[in-house]
XYZ file of C-alpha atoms in Angstrom:
706
model
C -3.494 7.410 -42.030
C -1.011 8.194 -39.285
C -2.396 7.423 -35.878
C -0.276 7.098 -32.763
C -1.165 3.908 -30.994
C 0.494 4.668 -27.685
C 2.826 7.269 -26.201
C 6.213 7.449 -27.789
C 8.914 5.742 -25.679
C 10.365 9.090 -24.662
C 6.955 10.463 -23.660
C 6.155 7.250 -21.790
C 9.359 7.444 -19.774
C 8.872 11.128 -19.010
C 5.276 10.431 -17.936
C 6.520 7.643 -15.656
C 9.253 9.785 -14.111
C 6.779 12.591 -13.434
C 4.306 10.165 -11.840
C 6.995 8.485 -9.747
C 7.504 11.625 -7.740
C 3.815 11.797 -6.953
C 3.628 8.563 -4.950
C 2.456 9.847 -1.645
C 0.630 12.783 -3.154
C -3.075 13.006 -2.639
C -5.861 15.462 -3.200
C -7.675 16.634 -0.054
C -9.622 19.774 0.715
C -11.548 20.752 3.877
C -14.661 21.136 1.717
C -14.707 17.345 1.325
C -15.468 17.037 5.049
C -18.626 19.079 4.669
C -19.702 17.314 1.472
C -19.225 13.884 3.081
C -21.066 14.793 6.304
C -24.465 13.343 5.202
C -22.793 9.985 4.431
C -21.026 10.088 7.800
C -24.357 10.612 9.567
C -25.886 7.658 7.710
C -23.014 5.454 8.910
C -24.143 5.983 12.528
C -26.510 3.071 11.973
C -25.581 0.180 14.353
C -25.403 -2.276 11.443
C -22.498 -0.297 9.979
C -20.807 0.233 13.353
C -20.736 -3.509 14.042
C -18.175 -3.888 11.239
C -15.607 -1.989 13.311
C -15.243 -3.472 16.849
C -13.328 -0.498 18.258
C -15.759 2.140 17.025
C -18.713 -0.034 18.008
C -17.514 0.158 21.620
C -17.353 3.951 21.270
C -20.846 3.940 19.723
C -22.230 1.923 22.665
C -20.440 4.270 25.083
C -21.938 7.286 23.319
C -25.415 5.762 23.610
C -24.882 4.967 27.288
C -23.661 8.456 28.213
C -26.544 9.986 26.249
C -28.993 8.033 28.436
C -27.281 9.393 31.564
C -27.293 12.897 30.075
C -31.105 12.695 29.935
C -31.698 10.859 33.237
C -29.143 12.731 35.348
C -28.209 15.833 33.360
C -25.117 17.869 34.138
C -22.764 20.019 32.067
C -20.029 17.389 32.355
C -22.247 14.451 31.319
C -23.783 16.349 28.387
C -20.392 17.470 27.065
C -18.964 13.967 27.401
C -21.937 12.517 25.461
C -21.652 15.162 22.735
C -17.926 14.627 22.209
C -18.239 10.841 22.210
C -20.788 11.137 19.401
C -18.364 13.483 17.639
C -15.693 10.768 17.965
C -17.927 8.244 16.192
C -18.994 10.840 13.624
C -15.393 11.830 12.831
C -14.473 8.172 12.333
C -17.395 7.824 9.902
C -16.297 11.058 8.234
C -12.832 9.664 7.503
C -14.355 6.680 5.713
C -16.996 8.807 3.974
C -14.412 11.232 2.584
C -12.322 8.330 1.228
C -15.398 6.765 -0.361
C -16.598 10.137 -1.639
C -13.600 10.536 -3.926
C -14.287 7.079 -5.344
C -17.957 7.918 -5.872
C -17.001 11.015 -7.843
C -14.863 8.858 -10.119
C -17.688 6.307 -10.356
C -20.126 9.007 -11.435
C -17.742 10.019 -14.209
C -17.593 6.380 -15.339
C -21.375 6.069 -15.238
C -21.641 8.930 -17.689
C -19.531 6.913 -20.126
C -22.088 4.103 -20.129
C -24.511 4.537 -22.961
C -27.520 2.502 -23.899
C -26.519 1.250 -27.321
C -28.194 -0.671 -30.081
C -25.917 -3.469 -31.239
C -25.674 -4.851 -34.768
C -25.527 -8.547 -33.949
C -24.495 -11.052 -36.611
C -26.692 -14.096 -37.073
C -25.413 -17.545 -38.042
C -26.047 -16.864 -41.727
C -24.054 -13.612 -41.590
C -27.039 -11.252 -41.604
C -27.281 -8.320 -39.194
C -30.006 -7.760 -36.620
C -30.377 -4.773 -34.325
C -30.777 -5.615 -30.636
C -30.388 -3.588 -27.405
C -26.895 -3.789 -25.957
C -28.341 -5.214 -22.730
C -29.570 -8.287 -24.670
C -26.084 -9.333 -25.798
C -24.712 -12.593 -24.445
C -21.244 -14.106 -24.226
C -20.170 -15.339 -27.659
C -22.353 -12.964 -29.692
C -20.600 -11.260 -32.604
C -21.397 -7.608 -33.303
C -20.384 -5.232 -36.076
C -19.088 -1.780 -35.105
C -18.198 0.894 -37.644
C -16.770 4.422 -37.501
C -18.749 6.698 -35.190
C -20.471 3.852 -33.341
C -20.106 2.918 -29.671
C -18.835 -0.568 -28.856
C -21.800 -2.188 -27.047
C -19.867 -4.513 -24.708
C -16.484 -5.913 -23.693
C -14.945 -8.375 -26.105
C -12.188 -9.233 -28.558
C -11.835 -8.102 -32.153
C -12.166 -11.173 -34.354
C -12.218 -9.419 -37.701
C -10.794 -6.146 -39.016
C -8.735 -3.285 -37.631
C -9.865 0.129 -36.381
C -8.817 3.141 -34.353
C -10.729 3.449 -31.084
C -11.281 6.414 -28.769
C -10.813 5.098 -25.205
C -10.541 8.511 -23.547
C -13.744 7.948 -21.556
C -12.080 4.970 -19.838
C -8.362 5.783 -19.760
C -8.381 9.577 -19.907
C -5.859 9.387 -22.785
C -7.001 11.548 -25.686
C -4.906 9.807 -28.358
C -6.835 7.051 -30.161
C -5.481 3.506 -30.128
C -5.491 0.727 -32.697
C -7.384 -2.486 -32.082
C -7.036 -5.426 -34.456
C -7.806 -9.097 -34.677
C -5.319 -11.886 -34.191
C -2.869 -10.139 -31.886
C -2.271 -9.007 -28.328
C -4.157 -5.754 -28.966
C -7.523 -7.243 -29.707
C -9.458 -6.462 -26.511
C -12.041 -3.667 -26.644
C -14.080 -2.126 -23.831
C -17.788 -1.412 -23.912
C -18.580 2.307 -24.021
C -15.584 3.247 -26.172
C -16.059 4.656 -29.668
C -14.746 3.405 -33.014
C -13.258 6.296 -34.990
C -12.439 4.603 -38.282
C -12.916 1.447 -40.307
C -15.025 -1.585 -39.375
C -14.501 -4.371 -36.839
C -16.358 -7.453 -35.677
C -16.295 -7.971 -31.909
C -17.004 -11.206 -30.042
C -18.700 -10.326 -26.731
C -16.932 -11.830 -23.692
C -18.936 -10.531 -20.699
C -22.523 -10.645 -19.510
C -24.613 -7.453 -19.166
C -23.846 -5.754 -15.857
C -20.463 -7.492 -15.563
C -18.521 -5.366 -18.039
C -15.171 -3.766 -17.358
C -16.815 -0.393 -16.664
C -19.363 -1.994 -14.295
C -16.555 -3.598 -12.317
C -14.620 -0.324 -12.233
C -17.665 1.507 -10.871
C -18.167 -1.055 -8.094
C -14.492 -1.006 -7.151
C -13.921 2.749 -7.073
C -17.125 3.250 -5.072
C -15.815 0.857 -2.462
C -18.846 -1.404 -2.703
C -16.704 -4.324 -3.844
C -13.833 -3.620 -1.440
C -13.083 -6.462 0.925
C -10.746 -6.259 3.889
C -7.265 -7.552 3.176
C -5.594 -10.244 5.338
C -3.345 -7.688 7.048
C -6.305 -5.395 7.655
C -8.293 -8.255 9.178
C -5.337 -9.213 11.384
C -4.957 -5.617 12.546
C -8.693 -5.410 13.270
C -8.376 -8.511 15.474
C -5.401 -6.944 17.270
C -7.324 -3.724 17.884
C -10.315 -5.701 19.193
C -7.983 -7.571 21.563
C -6.475 -4.316 22.841
C -9.991 -2.969 23.341
C -10.903 -5.969 25.493
C -7.684 -5.585 27.521
C -8.357 -1.882 28.163
C -11.992 -2.676 28.993
C -10.833 -5.104 31.678
C -8.311 -2.531 32.928
C -10.987 0.154 33.274
C -13.421 -2.241 34.960
C -10.641 -3.138 37.426
C -10.291 0.534 38.391
C -13.766 0.668 39.922
C -13.117 -1.765 42.843
C -9.903 0.100 43.615
C -11.722 3.442 43.544
C -14.543 2.053 45.709
C -12.054 0.727 48.257
C -10.498 4.208 48.414
C -13.915 5.806 48.979
C -14.056 7.567 45.596
C -16.253 5.449 43.351
C -16.283 6.632 39.725
C -19.456 7.160 37.689
C -20.297 5.094 34.608
C -19.861 8.234 32.490
C -16.299 8.747 33.755
C -15.352 5.100 33.233
C -16.873 5.147 29.736
C -14.941 8.289 28.829
C -11.751 6.785 30.205
C -12.289 3.594 28.203
C -12.852 5.502 24.963
C -9.679 7.511 25.546
C -7.573 4.422 26.187
C -8.729 2.045 23.425
C -7.053 2.503 19.973
C -9.785 4.722 18.526
C -7.406 6.674 16.266
C -6.298 3.763 14.092
C -9.693 2.091 14.521
C -11.340 5.184 13.033
C -8.856 5.566 10.175
C -8.185 1.935 9.230
C -10.941 1.659 6.646
C -10.097 5.061 5.145
C -6.439 4.030 4.725
C -7.460 0.940 2.728
C -9.927 2.835 0.537
C -7.378 5.595 -0.091
C -4.802 2.999 -1.195
C -7.204 1.738 -3.873
C -7.982 5.334 -4.800
C -4.315 6.192 -5.357
C -4.109 3.367 -7.872
C -7.248 4.572 -9.655
C -5.737 8.067 -9.846
C -2.881 6.504 -11.783
C -5.260 4.646 -14.098
C -4.679 1.250 -12.486
C -7.687 -0.901 -11.637
C -7.089 -3.391 -8.822
C -9.660 -6.164 -8.693
C -9.075 -6.628 -4.955
C -7.527 -4.852 -1.998
C -5.457 -7.994 -1.460
C -3.578 -7.189 -4.678
C -2.713 -3.670 -3.481
C -1.470 -5.019 -0.171
C 0.499 -7.789 -1.896
C 2.173 -5.141 -4.054
C 3.602 -3.626 -0.891
C 5.078 -6.972 0.156
C 6.480 -7.923 -3.262
C 10.082 -9.064 -3.155
C 10.578 -10.147 -6.801
C 9.688 -8.133 -9.909
C 9.551 -9.791 -13.328
C 9.922 -7.154 -16.042
C 9.745 -7.587 -19.787
C 12.807 -6.171 -21.489
C 11.080 -4.776 -24.562
C 9.022 -1.693 -23.848
C 9.690 -1.814 -20.112
C 13.436 -1.692 -19.562
C 14.356 -0.736 -23.125
C 12.540 1.470 -25.622
C 11.372 -1.558 -27.572
C 13.057 -0.924 -30.927
C 16.773 -1.245 -31.504
C 18.397 2.060 -32.374
C 21.518 3.005 -34.241
C 24.115 4.096 -31.698
C 27.471 3.957 -33.534
C 29.049 3.937 -37.017
C 32.287 1.962 -37.358
C 34.338 2.380 -40.580
C 36.357 -0.496 -42.015
C 39.165 -0.534 -44.565
C 40.048 2.869 -46.006
C 36.619 4.422 -45.347
C 36.103 7.315 -42.952
C 33.238 7.778 -40.469
C 31.784 10.542 -42.672
C 31.751 8.231 -45.684
C 30.015 5.534 -43.636
C 27.484 8.112 -42.453
C 26.644 9.229 -46.000
C 26.286 5.639 -47.187
C 24.185 4.683 -44.153
C 21.888 7.643 -44.780
C 21.378 6.791 -48.449
C 20.601 3.159 -47.681
C 18.049 4.168 -45.021
C 16.126 6.959 -46.755
C 13.435 4.546 -47.900
C 13.628 2.314 -44.855
C 10.466 2.920 -42.854
C 11.382 0.521 -40.052
C 12.221 1.960 -36.597
C 15.826 0.844 -37.104
C 16.024 2.608 -40.469
C 14.619 5.826 -39.055
C 17.057 5.680 -36.136
C 19.993 5.476 -38.579
C 18.841 8.654 -40.327
C 18.372 10.364 -36.944
C 21.905 9.375 -35.907
C 23.648 10.713 -39.014
C 21.583 13.905 -38.922
C 22.413 14.536 -35.263
C 26.112 13.607 -35.319
C 27.161 14.385 -38.897
C 24.810 17.198 -39.938
C 23.416 15.382 -42.977
C 20.030 16.187 -44.492
C 17.144 14.194 -43.025
C 15.200 13.990 -46.311
C 16.063 13.043 -49.868
C 16.985 15.860 -52.283
C 15.605 16.121 -55.817
C 18.299 13.900 -57.329
C 17.896 11.250 -54.622
C 14.129 11.260 -55.117
C 14.675 10.083 -58.704
C 16.720 7.123 -57.478
C 15.461 3.583 -57.228
C 14.756 2.623 -53.639
C 15.274 -0.986 -52.636
C 12.981 -1.967 -49.718
C 13.914 -4.509 -47.091
C 12.509 -8.018 -47.610
C 12.825 -11.208 -45.599
C 14.439 -12.858 -48.637
C 17.139 -10.287 -49.362
C 17.570 -9.076 -45.743
C 18.887 -5.808 -47.182
C 17.612 -2.359 -48.087
C 19.219 0.470 -49.955
C 19.224 2.736 -52.974
C 20.475 2.730 -56.572
C 21.575 6.127 -57.900
C 21.950 6.347 -61.718
C 25.171 7.908 -62.928
C 24.672 11.180 -64.828
C 24.764 10.890 -68.621
C 25.095 7.120 -68.628
C 22.832 4.473 -70.005
C 20.586 2.585 -67.609
C 22.614 0.299 -65.406
C 26.004 1.698 -66.509
C 28.002 3.386 -63.740
C 25.132 3.251 -61.272
C 26.005 3.757 -57.616
C 24.439 1.103 -55.448
C 24.349 1.398 -51.657
C 23.108 -1.422 -49.451
C 22.860 -2.171 -45.736
C 21.661 -5.315 -44.029
C 22.576 -8.591 -42.370
C 26.241 -9.531 -42.501
C 25.798 -12.715 -44.538
C 23.472 -11.045 -47.059
C 25.741 -8.033 -47.645
C 28.835 -10.288 -47.795
C 27.252 -12.324 -50.586
C 26.093 -9.132 -52.383
C 29.649 -7.748 -52.383
C 31.157 -11.024 -53.590
C 28.585 -11.324 -56.407
C 29.917 -7.993 -57.700
C 33.528 -9.080 -57.513
C 34.303 -7.320 -54.267
C 36.103 -8.498 -51.146
C 35.006 -8.296 -47.530
C 37.970 -7.465 -45.290
C 38.657 -9.536 -42.178
C 38.229 -6.356 -40.114
C 34.508 -6.428 -40.947
C 34.084 -9.874 -39.434
C 35.980 -8.802 -36.312
C 33.769 -5.710 -35.802
C 30.593 -7.736 -36.415
C 31.616 -10.385 -33.862
C 32.530 -7.741 -31.299
C 29.126 -5.991 -31.616
C 27.289 -9.323 -31.345
C 29.229 -10.346 -28.231
C 28.323 -7.015 -26.609
C 24.613 -7.634 -27.140
C 24.178 -5.365 -30.170
C 22.988 -6.009 -33.709
C 25.449 -5.300 -36.558
C 24.316 -4.006 -39.961
C 26.972 -3.955 -42.669
C 26.990 -1.031 -45.147
C 28.454 -1.586 -48.621
C 28.701 0.232 -51.962
C 29.164 -0.809 -55.579
C 30.108 1.633 -58.340
C 32.093 1.443 -61.546
C 32.185 -2.333 -61.364
C 33.802 -2.265 -57.940
C 32.091 -3.366 -54.700
C 33.445 -2.772 -51.210
C 32.334 -2.547 -47.564
C 32.126 0.945 -46.050
C 31.554 0.036 -42.414
C 29.258 -1.396 -39.781
C 26.262 0.174 -37.995
C 25.753 -0.802 -34.366
C 22.097 -1.242 -33.355
C 21.513 -1.397 -29.611
C 18.642 -1.935 -27.245
C 18.599 1.454 -25.561
C 17.777 1.316 -21.866
C 15.245 3.945 -20.840
C 16.643 6.906 -18.892
C 16.370 6.608 -15.136
C 15.885 2.825 -15.093
C 19.222 2.158 -13.364
C 18.297 4.579 -10.587
C 14.887 2.923 -10.174
C 16.455 -0.533 -9.912
C 18.939 0.785 -7.351
C 15.988 2.052 -5.285
C 14.273 -1.317 -5.565
C 17.448 -3.078 -4.457
C 17.601 -0.797 -1.412
C 14.047 -1.922 -0.603
C 15.150 -5.561 -0.757
C 13.328 -6.241 -4.046
C 14.937 -8.521 -6.606
C 14.466 -7.523 -10.277
C 14.440 -10.109 -13.069
C 14.442 -9.134 -16.748
C 12.429 -11.417 -19.066
C 13.489 -11.517 -22.718
C 13.399 -13.702 -25.763
C 16.973 -12.707 -26.662
C 19.862 -15.138 -26.521
C 21.746 -15.324 -23.200
C 24.701 -13.301 -24.505
C 22.547 -10.351 -25.570
C 20.370 -10.635 -22.460
C 23.406 -10.500 -20.166
C 24.738 -7.350 -21.830
C 21.397 -5.538 -21.541
C 20.881 -6.729 -17.961
C 24.277 -5.318 -16.959
C 23.523 -2.035 -18.715
C 20.095 -1.727 -17.068
C 21.286 -2.801 -13.632
C 18.788 -5.606 -12.986
C 19.677 -8.368 -10.554
C 18.976 -11.333 -12.835
C 17.578 -12.216 -16.259
C 15.711 -15.012 -17.998
C 16.786 -15.378 -21.637
C 14.944 -17.113 -24.488
C 11.900 -17.099 -22.203
C 8.846 -19.170 -23.113
C 5.506 -19.110 -21.208
C 6.374 -22.278 -19.318
C 9.746 -20.771 -18.336
C 8.004 -17.777 -16.767
C 5.692 -20.062 -14.818
C 8.605 -22.138 -13.544
C 10.505 -19.013 -12.466
C 7.483 -17.618 -10.593
C 6.849 -20.907 -8.782
C 10.530 -21.189 -7.861
C 10.535 -17.699 -6.359
C 7.272 -18.342 -4.492
C 8.610 -21.573 -3.015
C 11.337 -19.465 -1.423
C 8.688 -17.409 0.372
C 8.795 -14.464 -2.010
C 5.819 -12.572 -3.432
C 6.159 -12.085 -7.190
C 4.818 -9.329 -9.446
C 4.845 -9.249 -13.237
C 3.234 -7.546 -16.225
C 1.810 -9.047 -19.405
C -0.576 -8.373 -22.261
C -0.875 -11.519 -24.349
C -2.856 -14.713 -24.026
C 0.443 -16.546 -23.545
C 1.088 -14.363 -20.465
C -2.218 -15.365 -18.817
C -0.906 -18.435 -16.917
C 2.006 -16.477 -15.437
C -0.236 -13.513 -14.567
C -2.622 -15.848 -12.756
C 0.239 -17.551 -10.876
C 1.947 -14.326 -9.758
C 0.873 -12.585 -6.557
C 0.516 -9.258 -8.374
C -0.342 -9.676 -12.049
C -0.661 -6.389 -13.927
C -2.377 -6.826 -17.307
C -2.145 -4.141 -19.960
C -5.481 -2.653 -21.064
C -4.339 -3.004 -24.680
C -3.866 -6.728 -24.166
C -6.192 -9.643 -24.663
C -9.247 -10.293 -22.507
C -7.586 -13.508 -21.295
C -4.673 -11.522 -19.867
C -6.991 -9.021 -18.161
C -9.053 -11.805 -16.626
C -5.937 -13.627 -15.377
C -4.300 -10.640 -13.668
C -5.504 -8.936 -10.502
C -4.700 -5.448 -11.774
C -5.287 -3.733 -15.123
C -3.195 -0.753 -16.233
C -5.472 1.442 -18.332
C -2.465 3.341 -19.722
C -0.768 0.092 -20.797
C 2.557 1.346 -19.446
C 4.655 -1.665 -18.334
C 7.004 0.491 -16.240
C 4.067 1.391 -13.990
C 4.627 -1.904 -12.166
C 7.444 -0.215 -10.258
C 5.077 2.579 -9.255
C 2.393 0.079 -8.196
C 4.884 -1.527 -5.810
C 5.651 1.899 -4.349
C 1.922 2.592 -3.844
C 1.471 -0.784 -2.126
C 4.394 -0.103 0.181
C 3.014 3.349 0.926
C -0.285 1.749 1.988
C 1.493 -0.594 4.411
C 3.756 2.177 5.728
C 0.790 4.515 6.296
C -1.096 1.828 8.176
C 1.977 1.001 10.276
C 2.771 4.653 10.994
C -0.753 5.497 12.158
C -0.949 2.308 14.212
C 2.296 3.272 15.932
C 0.939 6.778 16.545
C -2.380 5.455 17.870
C -0.863 2.982 20.352
C 1.678 5.548 21.597
C -1.129 8.093 21.806
C -3.244 5.804 24.003
C -0.389 5.093 26.392
C 0.353 8.815 26.699
C -3.303 9.599 27.453
C -3.248 6.910 30.143
C -0.406 8.643 31.982
C -1.909 12.073 31.347
C -5.397 11.362 32.721
C -5.015 8.900 35.603
C -2.767 11.083 37.793
C -5.280 13.936 37.545
C -8.191 11.589 38.277
C -6.748 9.943 41.365
C -4.432 12.584 42.801
C -7.197 13.491 45.261
C -7.215 9.929 46.545
C -3.543 9.102 46.261
C -1.547 12.253 46.918
C 1.597 10.627 45.565
C 0.092 10.699 42.064
C 0.063 14.490 42.132
C 3.756 14.478 41.201
C 2.852 12.772 37.921
C 0.313 15.480 37.005
C 3.021 17.337 35.072
C 0.463 19.249 32.971
C -1.243 20.572 36.112
C -4.706 19.770 34.812
C -7.303 21.679 36.792
C -9.664 18.932 37.969
C -10.385 15.286 37.215
C -13.453 16.375 35.236
C -11.486 18.864 33.119
C -8.800 16.198 32.533
C -11.351 13.629 31.338
C -13.288 16.082 29.156
C -10.053 17.468 27.652
C -8.889 13.927 26.829
C -12.231 13.064 25.196
C -12.149 16.251 23.078
C -8.526 15.624 22.081
C -9.376 12.003 21.220
C -12.068 13.206 18.791
C -10.112 16.075 17.242
C -6.979 14.015 16.560
C -9.036 11.792 14.230
C -10.035 14.809 12.118
C -6.449 16.084 12.152
C -5.167 12.766 10.785
C -7.771 12.314 8.001
C -5.607 14.160 5.392
C -2.601 11.982 6.259
C -4.684 8.794 6.042
C -5.999 9.782 2.612
C -2.763 11.195 1.230
C -0.555 8.518 2.754
C 2.779 8.776 4.502
C 5.416 9.899 2.043
C 7.288 6.861 0.801
C 11.057 6.808 0.497
C 12.840 3.618 -0.614
C 14.708 2.215 2.389
C 15.171 -0.971 4.370
C 12.611 -2.365 6.812
C 14.799 -1.517 9.820
C 15.181 2.087 8.613
C 11.410 2.382 8.158
C 10.839 1.024 11.681
C 13.272 3.556 13.170
C 11.570 6.358 11.245
C 8.105 5.260 12.397
C 9.180 5.057 16.027
C 10.986 8.392 15.913
C 8.305 10.413 14.108
C 4.995 8.693 14.820
C 5.878 6.891 18.033
C 7.419 9.966 19.654
C 4.732 12.173 18.101
C 2.038 9.918 19.542
C 3.526 10.297 23.003
C 4.095 14.059 22.938
C 0.930 15.245 21.176
C -1.591 14.160 23.880
C 0.343 16.010 26.592
C 0.393 19.212 24.564
C -3.120 18.835 23.152
C -4.835 17.910 26.437
C -2.988 20.719 28.262
C -4.169 23.360 25.754
C -7.755 22.059 25.753
C -7.750 21.959 29.572
C -6.888 25.649 29.685
C -10.166 26.282 27.834
C -12.549 23.740 29.382
C -11.588 24.693 32.978
C -13.388 27.974 32.309
C -16.712 26.128 31.819
C -18.875 26.263 34.950
C -19.185 22.864 36.572
C -15.968 21.579 34.915
C -13.064 23.635 36.277
């Protein structure tokens, strides 16, 4: 049976490159506003509003102006009350739309949950049928082809192909087997072939799918440290502006123009940071959602935020930086042999070699020398010699035509230098010094040499050497250059010797490497980086990676890995693509940049509204302020109402940006600050002047306002 366990390396890289360009993309449609409106109305409850200090002040102000609209009705008071409620509603709408996308994903996950009957094994080995909800941690269950796995666990016996499309969205089945790093299975997935025994590792209601549902719905989302700090800052600014507005009343009274509570409330709402206060929660939810869109499950918002602050990335060499299997990249003839002769010998010795290295040799000679990829009829009758750990060689023996068995046979072998050297000498041949020189040169450059030799007519000789190399995935150098521009240090982790590791690290363009790495070495490296004030991210899939995943600030466990690894990390990649760690960092940075950009816009926006409204309000009292009324707003009432309307509408206008995120481009912190100030700072200053002026042209036509 030929089943593809994961994407091929080429497909994986292409998939990663395509996804990389989508960081900053998001799906938003105006219809989502209408669909989320009922949820937004439900969030008007005071218990929900108390969670957001800024919007709670607006909610209280809306309630207060509504009371005045009933007790002392006027067109101005009614319109102010209506638009203040719209401000609260639009803030709720931003959060509801963000949560709505998660709920749609949660509903899809719920459909994957099936009530199953498990075949639980008793202590004497007999089977008993029990409901899946009755399974407990440690129970062993049998699952055969066509049956649904009843709960999360690890395969302890057997091997099977499993359809995980309901969880990962990947249609290709995967292999799960006991005793390795691909033993974890998820409840709700389906076994397609063979029979496995699974040891249950989670309680009912606490499965992987249950946790995913809670997280994507937002029910399990907790505010991150930065989000809490920003909330405190916004609350402080609200108090400062509250005191500033309260201080205006004595001044107005002294001047003989006391302001009404409705006017002061409207002014307060326009000056406090309602824009970022309304969008803050939506930004955090959308950050989690962008990860879910890329099949990454973050167990906490803290992990997403930490990803944006990561300054050291630990990356496994195999499967992340390189394709994972060494490939033939060059044929080097020795002695009197030509490259074509080496190619023909290399092909013959690899026809029966089913290893990735053997297949890559055939691919090389087919591509560069035009040789046939498959054996012809004569070659099919030959005796194939498979690779074994004892011989460390593989090859083929072609019988000479018309000769007795064993007489004049042509033998072709390839393998480790020492094994082939001994094989040649046993047949009376000589290995030239040039062979040793080429082998040493390849080894020093981080490659693996395979010597190709022939024996025919009682004569044995070396044809040449095949260079096997760890091939760095396309585009990795560019990605590491981007990370370096962001101030992120990249460290390659490998079990190779230092010489090989250095060569691959230079080829890939990483900043540092850890060779001959053991679990304790990874832990020591992470702790050393963290002591220097750096946040560290790494990927892993095995039980031996669990300690390092738990120690790192962002630990991304592969879904194909063991349950121990998934429990230790704070993110799980459902696609099991190690290169996605780079994309996760970009998503985390995008979250922080979006929050910073909208905060900059909101603060600048509030200051601009301050200078736009006050001159119009007090120009009748202090004639000198008339010079500052550059927009020529009609009346103080039209100025206040226009500002309140603009304050509400700008929240709706920014919902798509909050959900989609500010487009992320790798650059330094100073460059990002300049960009934020130029685009969002300047935009926050200019937009209120333009917006309030346009709205004033309309509202001045309303009787009792203009």
